[in-house]
Amino acid sequence: MNYSDVFREIASELDEIEDRGQLAAYIPELSHVDPSQFGACLITTKNEQFFLGDYKTTFSIQSIFKVLALALARGLRENHLWDRVGVEPSGSPFNSLVQLEYEQGIPRNPLINAGALVVCDVLLTHLKNPRQEFIEFVRDLAGDQDIDYCSRVADSERRTGHKNAAMVNLIKAYGNITNDVDRVLDFYCDLCSIEMSCNQLAQAFLFQAANGINPLNGREVVSVGRSKRINAIMQLCGFYDEAGEFAFKVGLPGKSGVGGGIIAVHPGKYSIAVWSPRLNAKGNSFKGMKFLELFTTRTASSIF
Ligand code: DON
């Protein structure tokens, strides 16, 4: 299918819709982004590529990193991750503290902030040089050595991320964080700050559409079983308290970030990244969600 025509059609329809979203100003550095930008990129498992708008402009991937951190952690031996984090949807906002106390420091899933902090703790324990190894993992997935952290965004979040600090301390109090809390927070802020374009994201996530194999180099990123499970977690937990809505309207495993990016995959077919910085009330890209809803309907390519 030639997705370029569908991209253009949807883009002109979205131009008519008022973008009612807001920038993620709670991380001050993210409020400096030009909110009118919009990009999309789809890459098929046969490496056909389709683009739209600002698809080469990099932005802060924020929570999208959580899926890549999970993929890297799952490849590490003996880390007992599933004893420390659940796989159930939370139905709560990404930064909620409420369930954590009820559930005694075991986060509901690895894609809410609490769960990602535990995954960061696992990576810190098991990797020799976590910061360097993580970025190399992402660069290899995307086939692009230019991908990097953004210290301005990471520092901005370090100064204002009081809820995450509360969260990591609470989890530590329940004995589910092994490293120093400041080290975990620091690493988490770095991973959130990674900057990528829609093009790089679609490429980096293609392994999740290809049974865990990176089609760029034929290497296994995760086993078939792990790839299946990571897609299931994205489907159920990738949009927090809007996960049902995303399944209902879009129908693909996916993950959002407060930088306005969304990645979604159709197992066996394609990965697609969209970016529009203004967020809806649940912290997910307002136009990005609409774009994907129209896209999977027009192309009859929801998994449902
Ligand atoms: O921890 C935070 O609040 C941000 N660095 C990441 C949150 C995020 O991207 C939620 N996703 N939509």
PDB file of C-alpha atoms and ligand atoms in Angstrom, residues 26-27 61-66 94-95 113 157 164 188-189 192 238 240 255-259 279 282-284, ligand 1:
ATOM      1  CA  TYR A  26       5.882  20.938  34.017  1.00  0.00           C
ATOM      2  CA  ILE A  27       9.318  20.167  32.534  1.00  0.00           C
ATOM      3  CA  ILE A  61      11.265  11.002  23.509  1.00  0.00           C
ATOM      4  CA  GLN A  62      10.427  11.098  27.259  1.00  0.00           C
ATOM      5  CA  SER A  63       8.403   8.025  28.308  1.00  0.00           C
ATOM      6  CA  ILE A  64       8.930   6.263  24.982  1.00  0.00           C
ATOM      7  CA  PHE A  65      12.347   5.264  26.358  1.00  0.00           C
ATOM      8  CA  LYS A  66      10.558   3.002  28.875  1.00  0.00           C
ATOM      9  CA  PHE A  94       1.714   8.043  34.555  1.00  0.00           C
ATOM     10  CA  ASN A  95       3.043   9.711  37.715  1.00  0.00           C
ATOM     11  CA  ASN A 113       6.970   6.141  35.986  1.00  0.00           C
ATOM     12  CA  GLU A 157      13.509  17.600  34.876  1.00  0.00           C
ATOM     13  CA  ASN A 164       9.434  11.104  40.696  1.00  0.00           C
ATOM     14  CA  TYR A 188      15.847   8.056  34.608  1.00  0.00           C
ATOM     15  CA  CYS A 189      16.054  11.787  33.724  1.00  0.00           C
ATOM     16  CA  CYS A 192      13.771  10.576  29.281  1.00  0.00           C
ATOM     17  CA  GLY A 238       1.408   2.340  26.944  1.00  0.00           C
ATOM     18  CA  TYR A 240      -1.739   4.934  31.160  1.00  0.00           C
ATOM     19  CA  LYS A 255       3.790   4.205  23.637  1.00  0.00           C
ATOM     20  CA  SER A 256       3.534   7.944  24.136  1.00  0.00           C
ATOM     21  CA  GLY A 257       5.858  10.543  25.655  1.00  0.00           C
ATOM     22  CA  VAL A 258       5.218  14.034  27.002  1.00  0.00           C
ATOM     23  CA  GLY A 259       7.517  15.411  24.291  1.00  0.00           C
ATOM     24  CA  LEU A 279      -0.713  17.125  24.754  1.00  0.00           C
ATOM     25  CA  LYS A 282      -3.802  12.619  29.914  1.00  0.00           C
ATOM     26  CA  GLY A 283      -0.352  13.676  28.687  1.00  0.00           C
ATOM     27  CA  ASN A 284      -0.593  12.119  25.210  1.00  0.00           C
TER      28      ASN A 284
HETATM   29  O1  DON B   1       8.763  11.448  34.387  1.00  0.00           O
HETATM   30  C1  DON B   1       8.135  12.278  33.721  1.00  0.00           C
HETATM   31  O2  DON B   1       7.207  12.915  34.171  1.00  0.00           O
HETATM   32  C2  DON B   1       8.556  12.487  32.275  1.00  0.00           C
HETATM   33  N1  DON B   1       9.980  12.532  32.158  1.00  0.00           N
HETATM   34  C3  DON B   1       8.036  11.400  31.377  1.00  0.00           C
HETATM   35  C4  DON B   1       6.527  11.300  31.403  1.00  0.00           C
HETATM   36  C5  DON B   1       5.939  10.863  30.118  1.00  0.00           C
HETATM   37  O3  DON B   1       6.497  11.006  29.060  1.00  0.00           O
HETATM   38  C6  DON B   1       4.550  10.371  30.206  1.00  0.00           C
HETATM   39  N2  DON B   1       4.042   9.974  28.904  1.00  0.00           N
HETATM   40  N3  DON B   1       3.159  10.333  28.214  1.00  0.00           N
END
